[in-house]
Coordinates of C-alpha atoms and ligand atoms in Angstrom, one line a residue:
M1 CA 10.7 -47.7 -34.1
N2 CA 9.9 -45.8 -37.6
N3 CA 6.6 -45.8 -39.2
N4 CA 8.0 -47.5 -42.1
P5 CA 10.7 -49.5 -41.6
I6 CA 12.7 -51.7 -44.5
Y7 CA 11.4 -54.6 -43.7
K8 CA 8.1 -53.3 -43.6
N9 CA 8.6 -51.7 -47.4
P10 CA 8.1 -53.9 -50.3
N11 CA 10.3 -51.6 -52.7
S12 CA 13.3 -52.9 -50.3
P13 CA 15.4 -55.6 -51.6
I14 CA 14.4 -59.0 -50.1
E15 CA 18.0 -59.1 -48.1
S16 CA 17.8 -55.7 -46.5
R17 CA 14.3 -56.2 -45.4
I18 CA 15.3 -59.8 -43.5
K19 CA 18.8 -57.9 -42.4
D20 CA 16.6 -54.9 -41.4
L21 CA 14.2 -57.4 -39.4
L22 CA 16.7 -60.0 -37.8
S23 CA 18.6 -56.8 -36.2
R24 CA 15.2 -55.8 -34.5
M25 CA 14.1 -59.4 -33.2
T26 CA 14.5 -60.5 -29.8
L27 CA 16.2 -64.0 -28.6
S28 CA 12.6 -65.2 -27.9
E29 CA 10.8 -64.2 -31.2
K30 CA 14.0 -66.1 -33.1
I31 CA 13.4 -68.6 -31.2
G32 CA 9.7 -68.3 -32.2
Q33 CA 10.4 -68.2 -35.5
I34 CA 11.8 -71.0 -35.9
T35 CA 8.8 -73.1 -34.0
Q36 CA 5.9 -74.9 -36.0
I37 CA 2.9 -75.8 -34.0
D38 CA 0.0 -77.8 -34.8
R39 CA -3.5 -76.0 -34.6
R40 CA -4.7 -77.6 -32.2
V41 CA -2.5 -76.9 -29.3
A42 CA -1.8 -72.7 -30.9
T43 CA -3.6 -70.6 -29.1
R44 CA -3.8 -66.4 -29.1
S45 CA -1.7 -65.7 -26.6
A46 CA 1.2 -68.3 -27.6
I47 CA 1.1 -67.1 -31.6
R48 CA 1.0 -63.5 -30.3
D49 CA 3.4 -63.2 -27.5
L50 CA 5.5 -66.3 -28.9
S51 CA 6.0 -64.8 -32.9
V52 CA 5.3 -68.5 -33.5
G53 CA 6.6 -68.9 -37.0
S54 CA 4.2 -71.3 -38.8
I55 CA 1.3 -73.6 -37.5
L56 CA 0.4 -76.9 -39.7
S57 CA -3.0 -78.8 -39.8
A58 CA -1.2 -82.1 -39.3
G59 CA -3.0 -85.1 -41.3
G60 CA -6.5 -83.8 -41.8
G61 CA -6.3 -80.9 -39.0
G62 CA -9.8 -79.1 -40.3
P63 CA -11.7 -77.2 -38.1
Y64 CA -13.8 -80.2 -38.0
E65 CA -15.3 -83.0 -39.7
K66 CA -15.8 -82.0 -43.4
A67 CA -14.9 -78.5 -43.0
T68 CA -15.0 -76.7 -46.0
S69 CA -12.3 -74.2 -47.6
S70 CA -14.1 -70.8 -46.5
D71 CA -14.6 -73.0 -42.1
W72 CA -10.5 -73.8 -43.4
I73 CA -10.2 -69.4 -44.4
D74 CA -12.1 -68.4 -41.1
M75 CA -9.3 -70.5 -38.7
I76 CA -6.2 -69.6 -40.3
D77 CA -7.0 -66.2 -40.9
R78 CA -7.3 -65.6 -37.3
F79 CA -4.4 -67.2 -36.5
Q80 CA -2.9 -64.7 -38.7
N81 CA -4.8 -61.6 -37.5
A82 CA -2.8 -63.5 -33.8
A83 CA 0.7 -63.0 -35.3
L84 CA 0.0 -59.7 -37.1
E85 CA -1.1 -58.4 -33.3
S86 CA 2.7 -59.3 -32.2
R87 CA 5.4 -56.7 -31.7
L88 CA 7.0 -57.2 -35.0
G89 CA 3.4 -58.3 -37.2
I90 CA 5.6 -61.1 -38.5
P91 CA 3.4 -63.4 -41.1
L92 CA 2.5 -67.0 -40.3
L93 CA 3.1 -69.8 -42.9
Y94 CA 0.1 -72.2 -42.3
G95 CA 1.2 -75.6 -44.1
T96 CA -0.8 -78.3 -44.6
D97 CA 0.1 -82.0 -46.1
A98 CA -1.8 -81.5 -49.8
V99 CA -0.3 -84.4 -51.0
H100 CA -2.9 -84.9 -54.0
G101 CA -4.4 -82.1 -53.9
N102 CA -5.8 -80.2 -51.3
N103 CA -7.2 -83.7 -49.9
N104 CA -8.1 -82.3 -46.4
V105 CA -10.6 -80.4 -47.4
Y106 CA -13.9 -81.1 -48.0
G107 CA -15.3 -80.9 -51.5
A108 CA -11.5 -80.2 -53.4
T109 CA -10.3 -82.2 -56.1
V110 CA -8.5 -85.6 -55.3
F111 CA -6.4 -86.2 -57.9
P112 CA -4.3 -89.9 -57.9
H113 CA -1.6 -90.4 -55.6
N114 CA 2.0 -89.8 -56.7
I115 CA 2.8 -93.3 -57.7
G116 CA -0.4 -93.5 -60.7
L117 CA 1.5 -90.1 -61.3
G118 CA 5.0 -91.6 -61.7
A119 CA 2.8 -94.4 -64.0
T120 CA 2.2 -91.0 -66.7
S121 CA 5.9 -90.1 -66.8
L122 CA 7.0 -92.3 -69.4
C123 CA 4.0 -90.5 -72.0
D124 CA 4.6 -87.5 -70.4
R125 CA 8.1 -86.6 -70.9
D126 CA 8.4 -82.9 -69.5
A127 CA 6.0 -84.1 -66.8
E128 CA 3.8 -81.2 -68.0
L129 CA 0.5 -83.2 -66.2
V130 CA 2.2 -83.1 -63.1
R131 CA 3.0 -79.2 -63.4
R132 CA -0.2 -78.4 -63.8
I133 CA -1.8 -80.9 -60.9
G134 CA 0.4 -78.6 -59.3
V135 CA -1.2 -75.3 -60.4
A136 CA -4.3 -76.8 -59.6
T137 CA -3.3 -77.6 -55.7
A138 CA -1.2 -74.1 -55.1
L139 CA -4.9 -72.6 -55.9
E140 CA -7.2 -74.8 -53.7
V141 CA -4.8 -74.8 -51.3
R142 CA -4.6 -70.7 -50.9
A143 CA -8.6 -71.2 -51.7
C144 CA -8.4 -72.6 -47.9
G145 CA -5.9 -70.0 -46.7
A146 CA -3.1 -71.8 -46.3
Q147 CA 0.4 -70.6 -48.0
F148 CA 2.9 -74.0 -47.8
T149 CA 2.5 -77.6 -48.7
F150 CA 4.2 -80.7 -47.8
A151 CA 5.1 -81.8 -51.3
P152 CA 6.2 -82.6 -53.1
C153 CA 7.6 -86.2 -52.0
V154 CA 10.0 -87.7 -53.7
A155 CA 11.3 -90.5 -52.0
V156 CA 12.5 -93.3 -54.5
C157 CA 10.7 -96.6 -53.3
K158 CA 12.8 -99.4 -53.5
D159 CA 11.1 -101.8 -51.7
L160 CA 7.3 -101.8 -52.1
R161 CA 6.8 -103.4 -48.2
W162 CA 7.4 -99.8 -47.3
G163 CA 4.0 -97.7 -46.1
R164 CA 4.6 -94.8 -47.7
C165 CA 5.1 -96.5 -51.5
Y166 CA 2.6 -94.8 -53.0
E167 CA 3.6 -91.7 -51.9
S168 CA 6.2 -92.4 -54.8
Y169 CA 6.3 -91.8 -57.9
S170 CA 8.8 -94.3 -58.9
E171 CA 11.5 -96.6 -58.1
D172 CA 13.2 -95.0 -60.5
T173 CA 15.6 -92.5 -60.1
E174 CA 14.5 -90.3 -63.4
I175 CA 10.9 -91.1 -63.3
V176 CA 10.9 -89.2 -59.5
R177 CA 13.3 -86.5 -61.1
N178 CA 10.8 -86.6 -64.1
M179 CA 8.0 -85.4 -61.5
T180 CA 9.6 -83.3 -59.7
S181 CA 7.7 -80.4 -62.4
L182 CA 5.4 -80.2 -59.5
V183 CA 7.5 -78.0 -57.4
K184 CA 7.4 -75.2 -60.3
G185 CA 3.6 -75.8 -60.7
L186 CA 2.9 -75.4 -56.9
Q187 CA 5.1 -71.9 -56.8
G188 CA 5.3 -70.8 -60.5
Q189 CA 8.1 -71.1 -62.7
P190 CA 11.5 -69.2 -62.2
P191 CA 11.9 -66.4 -64.1
Q192 CA 15.9 -67.0 -66.3
G193 CA 18.6 -66.3 -64.2
H194 CA 16.8 -66.9 -60.8
P195 CA 19.2 -67.3 -58.6
K196 CA 20.8 -70.7 -57.8
G197 CA 19.0 -72.2 -54.5
Y198 CA 17.0 -69.2 -54.0
P199 CA 13.5 -70.1 -52.9
F200 CA 10.6 -68.8 -55.5
V201 CA 7.1 -68.4 -55.2
A202 CA 5.5 -66.3 -58.2
G203 CA 2.6 -65.0 -56.4
R204 CA -0.7 -65.1 -54.3
E205 CA -1.9 -67.9 -56.2
N206 CA 1.5 -70.1 -55.4
V207 CA 2.1 -71.8 -52.3
V208 CA 5.5 -72.7 -50.1
A209 CA 6.6 -75.9 -51.9
C210 CA 8.6 -78.6 -49.2
A211 CA 10.8 -81.5 -51.4
K212 CA 10.4 -84.6 -48.5
H213 CA 11.5 -86.7 -47.2
F214 CA 15.4 -85.8 -47.3
V215 CA 17.2 -88.2 -47.8
G216 CA 16.6 -91.6 -48.6
D217 CA 13.3 -92.7 -47.0
G218 CA 11.9 -94.6 -49.9
G219 CA 15.2 -96.8 -49.3
T220 CA 15.3 -98.0 -46.0
D221 CA 16.5 -101.5 -44.7
K222 CA 13.0 -104.5 -46.1
G223 CA 10.8 -101.1 -46.5
I224 CA 10.6 -100.3 -42.9
N225 CA 9.3 -96.8 -42.1
E226 CA 11.8 -94.2 -40.6
G227 CA 14.2 -97.3 -40.6
N228 CA 17.8 -97.3 -41.7
T229 CA 19.0 -96.4 -45.4
I230 CA 22.1 -98.9 -45.7
A231 CA 24.0 -97.3 -48.6
S232 CA 27.4 -95.7 -49.8
Y233 CA 27.5 -91.7 -50.1
D234 CA 27.9 -92.1 -54.2
E235 CA 24.5 -94.7 -54.2
L236 CA 22.3 -92.1 -51.7
E237 CA 23.1 -89.3 -54.0
R238 CA 22.3 -91.4 -57.1
I239 CA 19.7 -92.7 -56.2
H240 CA 17.9 -90.4 -53.5
M241 CA 19.5 -87.5 -54.0
A242 CA 19.3 -86.6 -57.6
P243 CA 15.7 -85.5 -57.4
Y244 CA 16.7 -83.0 -54.9
L245 CA 19.1 -81.1 -57.6
D246 CA 15.5 -81.4 -59.6
C247 CA 13.7 -79.2 -57.5
I248 CA 16.3 -76.6 -55.9
S249 CA 16.8 -75.9 -59.4
Q250 CA 13.0 -74.8 -59.4
G251 CA 13.1 -72.8 -56.7
V252 CA 11.7 -75.1 -54.0
C253 CA 11.5 -73.0 -50.8
T254 CA 11.5 -75.8 -48.1
V255 CA 12.6 -79.3 -47.9
M256 CA 11.9 -81.4 -44.7
A257 CA 13.8 -83.9 -43.3
S258 CA 13.4 -87.8 -42.7
Y259 CA 12.7 -89.4 -39.9
S260 CA 15.2 -92.7 -41.3
S261 CA 18.7 -93.3 -40.7
W262 CA 21.5 -93.4 -42.9
N263 CA 24.1 -96.1 -42.2
G264 CA 23.1 -96.1 -38.7
R265 CA 22.7 -92.2 -38.5
K266 CA 19.4 -90.3 -38.0
L267 CA 18.8 -87.8 -40.3
H268 CA 17.6 -84.9 -38.5
S269 CA 20.9 -85.1 -36.5
D270 CA 22.8 -85.3 -39.5
H271 CA 24.8 -82.5 -39.8
F272 CA 27.1 -83.6 -42.6
L273 CA 23.7 -83.8 -45.1
I274 CA 21.8 -81.1 -44.2
T275 CA 24.2 -78.5 -43.6
Q276 CA 27.3 -79.5 -45.6
V277 CA 25.7 -81.3 -48.7
L278 CA 22.1 -79.8 -49.1
K279 CA 23.1 -76.0 -47.9
E280 CA 27.0 -75.9 -48.5
K281 CA 27.5 -78.2 -51.7
L282 CA 24.1 -77.8 -53.5
G283 CA 23.5 -74.5 -52.5
F284 CA 19.8 -74.7 -50.9
K285 CA 18.7 -71.1 -49.5
G286 CA 15.7 -72.6 -48.4
F287 CA 14.8 -73.9 -45.1
V288 CA 14.7 -77.0 -43.9
I289 CA 11.8 -77.9 -41.8
S290 CA 11.7 -81.6 -39.3
D291 CA 9.2 -83.5 -39.4
S292 CA 6.7 -84.0 -37.0
Q293 CA 7.8 -84.8 -33.6
A294 CA 11.1 -86.0 -35.4
L295 CA 13.2 -84.6 -32.5
D296 CA 11.2 -86.6 -30.3
R297 CA 12.6 -89.7 -32.1
L298 CA 16.1 -89.0 -31.4
S299 CA 16.0 -90.9 -28.4
Y300 CA 14.9 -93.8 -26.8
P301 CA 12.2 -93.9 -25.2
F302 CA 10.2 -91.3 -27.6
G303 CA 10.6 -87.4 -26.2
S304 CA 13.4 -88.4 -23.4
N305 CA 16.4 -86.4 -23.1
Y306 CA 14.6 -83.4 -25.3
R307 CA 17.2 -80.5 -24.7
K308 CA 20.0 -83.5 -26.5
C309 CA 17.6 -83.9 -29.6
V310 CA 17.0 -79.7 -30.0
L311 CA 20.8 -79.5 -29.5
L312 CA 21.3 -81.9 -32.3
A313 CA 19.0 -81.0 -34.1
I314 CA 19.3 -77.4 -34.1
N315 CA 23.1 -77.9 -34.9
A316 CA 23.0 -80.1 -37.8
G317 CA 21.1 -77.1 -39.7
I318 CA 17.4 -77.6 -39.0
D319 CA 15.9 -74.3 -39.2
M320 CA 12.0 -74.6 -38.4
V321 CA 11.1 -77.6 -35.7
M322 CA 7.5 -79.0 -36.3
V323 CA 7.8 -80.0 -33.1
P324 CA 3.9 -79.3 -33.5
F325 CA 2.4 -80.2 -29.1
R326 CA 5.1 -79.0 -26.7
Y327 CA 5.7 -76.3 -27.9
E328 CA 6.8 -74.7 -24.2
L329 CA 9.4 -76.8 -23.4
F330 CA 11.0 -76.4 -27.0
L331 CA 10.9 -73.0 -26.4
E332 CA 12.9 -73.8 -22.5
D333 CA 15.5 -76.1 -23.9
L334 CA 16.1 -73.5 -27.3
T335 CA 16.4 -70.7 -24.9
Y336 CA 18.7 -72.5 -22.5
L337 CA 21.3 -74.5 -25.4
V338 CA 21.1 -70.7 -27.2
E339 CA 21.9 -68.7 -23.9
S340 CA 23.9 -71.2 -23.0
G341 CA 26.5 -71.5 -25.7
K342 CA 25.7 -74.5 -26.7
I343 CA 24.1 -73.6 -30.0
P344 CA 25.9 -70.1 -31.4
I345 CA 23.8 -67.1 -32.0
A346 CA 24.9 -67.4 -35.5
R347 CA 23.2 -70.7 -36.4
I348 CA 19.9 -69.1 -34.3
D349 CA 20.5 -66.4 -37.3
D350 CA 21.0 -68.3 -39.6
A351 CA 17.7 -70.2 -39.2
V352 CA 15.7 -67.4 -38.9
E353 CA 17.1 -65.4 -42.0
R354 CA 16.0 -68.5 -44.2
I355 CA 12.7 -69.0 -42.7
L356 CA 12.2 -65.1 -43.4
R357 CA 13.1 -65.3 -47.1
V358 CA 10.5 -67.5 -47.8
K359 CA 8.0 -65.9 -46.0
F360 CA 9.1 -62.5 -47.8
V361 CA 9.6 -64.4 -51.1
A362 CA 6.4 -65.9 -50.6
G363 CA 4.2 -62.1 -50.2
L364 CA 3.3 -62.7 -46.5
F365 CA 3.8 -59.7 -45.2
E366 CA 2.3 -58.0 -48.0
Y367 CA -0.9 -60.3 -48.0
P368 CA -0.8 -61.6 -45.1
L369 CA -4.6 -62.8 -45.2
A370 CA -6.3 -65.7 -47.6
D371 CA -7.8 -64.3 -50.6
R372 CA -11.7 -65.3 -50.3
S373 CA -11.9 -64.7 -54.1
L374 CA -10.5 -68.3 -54.7
L375 CA -12.8 -69.7 -53.4
D376 CA -15.2 -70.9 -56.2
R377 CA -11.5 -72.8 -57.3
V378 CA -11.7 -75.6 -54.8
G379 CA -13.5 -79.2 -56.6
C380 CA -14.2 -77.1 -59.5
K381 CA -14.9 -78.4 -62.7
P382 CA -11.5 -77.3 -64.9
H383 CA -9.6 -78.8 -61.6
R384 CA -12.1 -82.6 -61.8
D385 CA -11.7 -82.7 -65.7
L386 CA -7.7 -82.5 -65.2
A387 CA -8.0 -84.9 -62.2
R388 CA -9.9 -87.1 -64.9
E389 CA -6.9 -86.6 -67.3
A390 CA -4.4 -88.1 -64.8
V391 CA -6.7 -91.0 -64.2
R392 CA -6.6 -92.0 -67.4
K393 CA -3.2 -91.4 -68.0
S394 CA -2.2 -93.3 -64.7
L395 CA -3.9 -96.5 -65.7
V396 CA -1.5 -100.0 -66.4
L397 CA -3.1 -102.3 -69.1
L398 CA -1.3 -105.8 -67.5
K399 CA -3.4 -108.2 -69.3
N400 CA -6.3 -107.8 -72.6
G401 CA -7.3 -110.9 -73.5
K402 CA -7.1 -115.5 -72.5
D403 CA -6.4 -115.0 -76.9
P404 CA -3.9 -112.0 -77.3
K405 CA -6.2 -111.8 -80.8
K406 CA -9.0 -111.2 -79.1
P407 CA -8.4 -108.6 -76.7
F408 CA -11.1 -108.2 -74.1
L409 CA -10.8 -104.5 -73.8
P410 CA -12.0 -101.7 -75.1
L411 CA -15.5 -103.3 -72.7
N412 CA -18.8 -103.3 -75.0
R413 CA -21.0 -100.2 -73.1
N414 CA -23.7 -101.5 -74.8
A415 CA -23.6 -105.2 -73.2
E416 CA -27.0 -107.2 -72.4
R417 CA -26.4 -107.2 -69.1
I418 CA -23.0 -106.6 -66.5
L419 CA -21.9 -107.4 -63.3
V420 CA -20.1 -105.0 -60.9
A421 CA -18.6 -106.6 -57.9
G422 CA -16.0 -105.9 -55.2
T423 CA -14.8 -104.3 -52.2
H424 CA -13.9 -100.7 -53.8
A425 CA -16.7 -100.6 -56.5
D426 CA -18.5 -97.9 -54.6
N427 CA -16.2 -96.5 -52.4
L428 CA -14.9 -93.0 -52.2
G429 CA -12.6 -93.3 -49.6
Y430 CA -10.6 -96.9 -51.0
Q431 CA -10.1 -95.0 -54.3
C432 CA -8.7 -92.3 -52.5
G433 CA -5.8 -93.8 -50.3
G434 CA -4.3 -92.3 -47.4
W435 CA -4.0 -88.3 -46.7
T436 CA -7.4 -87.7 -48.0
A437 CA -9.5 -86.2 -45.2
T438 CA -7.7 -87.8 -42.2
W439 CA -4.3 -88.8 -42.1
M440 CA -5.1 -92.3 -43.1
G441 CA -8.0 -91.9 -45.0
A442 CA -11.5 -94.1 -44.5
S443 CA -14.1 -96.2 -45.6
G444 CA -17.0 -94.5 -47.7
R445 CA -18.2 -91.1 -48.8
I446 CA -16.0 -89.0 -47.1
T447 CA -15.3 -85.9 -49.4
I448 CA -17.1 -85.0 -52.7
G449 CA -16.1 -87.4 -56.5
T450 CA -17.4 -90.1 -58.7
T451 CA -17.1 -93.5 -57.2
I452 CA -16.2 -96.3 -60.1
L453 CA -19.5 -97.5 -60.2
E454 CA -21.1 -94.5 -60.4
A455 CA -19.0 -93.8 -63.4
I456 CA -19.8 -97.0 -64.7
M457 CA -23.7 -96.3 -64.0
E458 CA -22.8 -93.2 -66.2
A459 CA -21.2 -94.8 -68.8
V460 CA -23.2 -97.6 -69.8
G461 CA -26.1 -97.6 -72.3
E462 CA -29.3 -96.9 -71.1
T463 CA -30.5 -100.8 -72.8
T464 CA -28.0 -101.7 -70.5
D465 CA -28.6 -103.9 -67.4
L466 CA -26.2 -103.4 -64.5
I467 CA -26.0 -105.2 -61.8
Y468 CA -24.2 -104.4 -58.8
E469 CA -23.5 -106.7 -55.9
Q470 CA -19.9 -105.7 -54.0
H471 CA -19.9 -109.4 -52.7
P472 CA -22.1 -111.7 -55.4
S473 CA -23.2 -115.4 -54.3
Q474 CA -24.5 -118.6 -56.0
D475 CA -27.4 -116.5 -56.3
T476 CA -26.0 -114.1 -58.8
F477 CA -25.5 -116.0 -61.3
A478 CA -27.8 -118.7 -60.2
N479 CA -30.8 -116.8 -63.4
Q480 CA -29.4 -114.6 -65.0
D481 CA -26.2 -114.8 -67.8
F482 CA -23.9 -112.1 -67.7
S483 CA -22.1 -110.2 -70.3
F484 CA -19.1 -109.6 -68.5
A485 CA -17.5 -108.8 -65.0
I486 CA -15.9 -105.8 -63.8
V487 CA -14.5 -106.7 -60.1
I488 CA -13.0 -103.9 -58.5
V489 CA -10.8 -104.7 -54.8
G490 CA -7.8 -103.6 -53.3
E491 CA -6.3 -102.1 -50.4
G492 CA -7.6 -100.0 -47.4
P493 CA -6.5 -96.8 -47.3
Y494 CA -3.5 -95.9 -45.1
A495 CA -0.6 -94.0 -44.5
E496 CA 3.3 -94.2 -42.8
T497 CA 3.9 -97.0 -41.0
M498 CA 0.6 -98.4 -41.2
G499 CA 1.0 -98.8 -44.6
D500 CA 4.5 -100.9 -43.3
N501 CA 3.3 -104.9 -44.9
S502 CA 5.3 -108.2 -45.6
E503 CA 2.9 -109.6 -47.0
L504 CA 1.4 -107.7 -49.8
V505 CA -2.1 -110.0 -50.4
I506 CA -5.3 -108.5 -52.0
P507 CA -7.2 -107.5 -48.5
F508 CA -10.7 -108.2 -48.0
N509 CA -10.4 -111.7 -49.5
G510 CA -9.9 -109.8 -52.8
A511 CA -8.2 -112.7 -54.7
E512 CA -11.4 -115.1 -53.7
L513 CA -13.7 -113.1 -54.9
I514 CA -12.1 -112.4 -58.5
S515 CA -11.9 -115.9 -58.7
S516 CA -15.8 -116.6 -57.5
V517 CA -16.6 -114.3 -60.4
A518 CA -13.9 -115.7 -62.8
D519 CA -15.0 -118.7 -63.0
K520 CA -18.5 -117.8 -64.3
V521 CA -18.2 -114.6 -66.5
P522 CA -15.9 -113.2 -68.6
T523 CA -13.3 -110.7 -66.0
L524 CA -11.8 -107.5 -66.0
V525 CA -10.4 -107.0 -62.5
I526 CA -9.4 -103.3 -61.4
L527 CA -7.2 -103.0 -58.7
I528 CA -7.4 -99.9 -56.1
S529 CA -3.9 -99.6 -54.5
G530 CA -0.7 -98.3 -53.4
R531 CA 1.1 -100.4 -55.0
P532 CA 1.8 -103.5 -56.4
L533 CA 0.2 -106.7 -54.9
V534 CA 0.3 -110.7 -55.1
L535 CA -1.2 -112.1 -57.8
E536 CA -0.8 -115.9 -57.8
P537 CA -0.5 -117.8 -61.5
W538 CA -3.6 -119.2 -61.6
L539 CA -5.4 -116.7 -60.5
L540 CA -4.0 -114.2 -63.8
E541 CA -4.4 -117.3 -65.6
K542 CA -9.0 -116.7 -64.3
V543 CA -8.8 -112.7 -65.5
D544 CA -9.4 -111.8 -68.9
A545 CA -7.9 -108.9 -68.2
L546 CA -6.0 -106.9 -65.6
V547 CA -5.8 -103.0 -64.5
A548 CA -3.9 -101.9 -62.0
A549 CA -5.8 -98.1 -60.9
W550 CA -3.7 -97.5 -58.1
L551 CA -5.1 -94.8 -56.0
P552 CA -7.1 -92.7 -58.7
G553 CA -8.8 -90.3 -56.0
S554 CA -11.5 -88.6 -56.2
E555 CA -12.7 -89.0 -60.3
G556 CA -13.6 -92.4 -60.7
D557 CA -15.2 -91.4 -64.2
G558 CA -11.4 -91.8 -65.8
I559 CA -11.1 -94.8 -65.1
T560 CA -14.6 -95.6 -67.4
D561 CA -13.5 -93.4 -69.9
V562 CA -10.4 -96.1 -70.6
I563 CA -12.3 -99.2 -69.9
F564 CA -15.0 -98.2 -72.9
G565 CA -12.4 -97.2 -74.8
D566 CA -13.0 -93.7 -75.3
Y567 CA -9.3 -93.0 -74.8
E568 CA -6.5 -95.3 -74.7
F569 CA -4.2 -97.0 -72.3
Q570 CA -1.3 -94.9 -71.8
G571 CA -0.3 -95.7 -68.3
K572 CA 3.4 -97.7 -67.8
L573 CA 4.3 -99.5 -64.4
P574 CA 6.8 -96.8 -61.9
V575 CA 7.4 -99.9 -60.3
T576 CA 9.1 -103.3 -60.8
W577 CA 5.6 -106.0 -60.2
F578 CA 7.2 -108.5 -58.6
K579 CA 6.0 -112.6 -58.8
R580 CA 6.8 -113.4 -55.0
V581 CA 6.5 -110.8 -52.2
E582 CA 9.9 -112.1 -51.3
E583 CA 11.7 -110.6 -54.2
A584 CA 9.4 -106.6 -53.0
G585 CA 13.0 -105.3 -52.3
K586 CA 15.1 -106.5 -54.7
N587 CA 16.0 -106.2 -58.0
S588 CA 14.1 -109.7 -59.9
S589 CA 15.4 -110.7 -63.0
E590 CA 12.6 -112.7 -62.9
P591 CA 9.2 -110.1 -61.7
L592 CA 5.9 -110.7 -63.2
F593 CA 5.8 -107.2 -64.9
R594 CA 8.7 -105.4 -65.4
L595 CA 9.4 -101.3 -64.7
G596 CA 8.1 -99.4 -67.8
F597 CA 5.6 -102.3 -69.0
G598 CA 2.1 -101.5 -69.9
L599 CA -0.3 -102.8 -72.9
T600 CA -2.2 -100.4 -75.3
S601 CA -5.9 -101.7 -76.4
N602 CA -5.2 -101.1 -79.8
R603 CA -8.0 -99.9 -80.1
E604 CA -7.9 -96.3 -81.7
G605 CA -9.2 -94.0 -78.8
H606 CA -7.7 -90.4 -77.7
L607 CA -4.3 -90.3 -77.0
N608 CA -4.8 -87.3 -74.9
Ligands
GLC1 C1 4.2 -86.5 -40.9 C2 4.7 -86.8 -42.5 C3 5.2 -86.0 -43.0 C4 3.7 -84.5 -43.0 C5 4.6 -84.5 -41.2 C6 3.3 -83.2 -41.3 O1 4.7 -87.8 -40.0 O2 6.2 -87.7 -42.1 O3 5.3 -86.0 -44.7 O4 4.5 -83.9 -43.8 O5 4.4 -85.6 -40.5 O6 1.7 -84.5 -41.5

């Protein structure tokens, strides 16, 4: 081989580099590039000898619990060096679910989950806040050595019983479209004249983004995760596909196929939607990645008849397969299918070309290893301040005073005695929700941040007597008066199907806790949840004020900034708040609170 082949020359046009490299690759190396494996099964020999194209940290997946970004860099660079030792030295793409900041890395900034950001949309028409969050997230992802995040989720959630409702920005397609500005934050803004559908990554502080889950994941019948979206093609296109056009116009590098089905046909085997619509009609020139073990789910029982599943998915247009564990079987089956002519080599070449295009665009051949100069960006103050701003703007004020002429908020920070109560007052894991530190999230001090209680303690005056009782008892009220109480309750963390829920009552006996406090003291309730929950009329009647704070993430002080009046409420509901849970999936004519509802506290307060 000449010692400076075209594909290694950064001055050669990308399409020439792709063509040159492809012409040098064996079938085995091509199939290797199509393969994404989990870091837990990644060995030096597999990466080097099989020319594996990508590795991921599924749902958490750090080197070990509370691993910091330098631990991640060491791990990822080890994998990358193995890839660079392969015959052609094709660098790896390392993927992670950085879906609300680089949430898997200990100490990273954890931003509000998407439903909270959706609440900012109506007061941020150009979605500049979300773009800035993308910029910060990309920096914190690169600071841990990864270059690929499986975000944004552009699901349009049509049923609040769906376990991934909080990963959706809204039930309203236009709000979701607005929030796709995350792509240009993550990848950078393509220049004028950038070719339509062509992937774009600005530089070493940007990452490869992934619009997911194509298409209609948020529209499944009864909100059943990985279920069936029943819709005409026009409805599918108008409601669920529109955000993908915005992502493609911003040069999104990858699209992840959905586990779900459309009118009974699994998306991962849908040639019409993936190839004819996404690639041909919409002109998408990046690569389509499968979801994790999605090929195994094409058959029943799970993983049976795997060779047939590989055939269906690759021929439908899947380019990279997130296997991610049984990769030897995948390699063997795909090799057989190509060598036996069941999958044309042209399909394999198309997939590999798309993968190489993204790798060249991302500059991986020039800069395959991590940039350790970015390490101090992880959890840095400017990012935490940005997250605090996002929390402020995400809060939706649903009730402010039993008498409209006497607003309850903002609270008096110098009140004589305040009671803070509830399961979510002092629990960082609860306020971050799923996809934080681990796939499902967890309770407690799972990362670095400020709980709501800590923020309240910081905000109140020196003379204020602050009493914290997670579960107040009769004794709490026996011999002390309170100016007011702040009760913080809500959902525990969950992800995906574990979050499917057809009752939607406030967990941990939250309603009873609210009632027991509100019976005795004027009460503000702050709800920490991934979606609207049941609010009985008698409960609403009892409380003095109610704020939906969604899943705010690591910066709990964004909440106190607003409830004590330093900033005004701006958030507007990104989803309809039902009266009864049976309406959760319907366009009810008489909801409890309409899409777009949100009060202000009628006080000066800052507005930004
Ligand atoms: C999960 C999710 C997907 C995620 C992927 C990798 O099952 O469906 O959103 O990006 O696997 O963790």
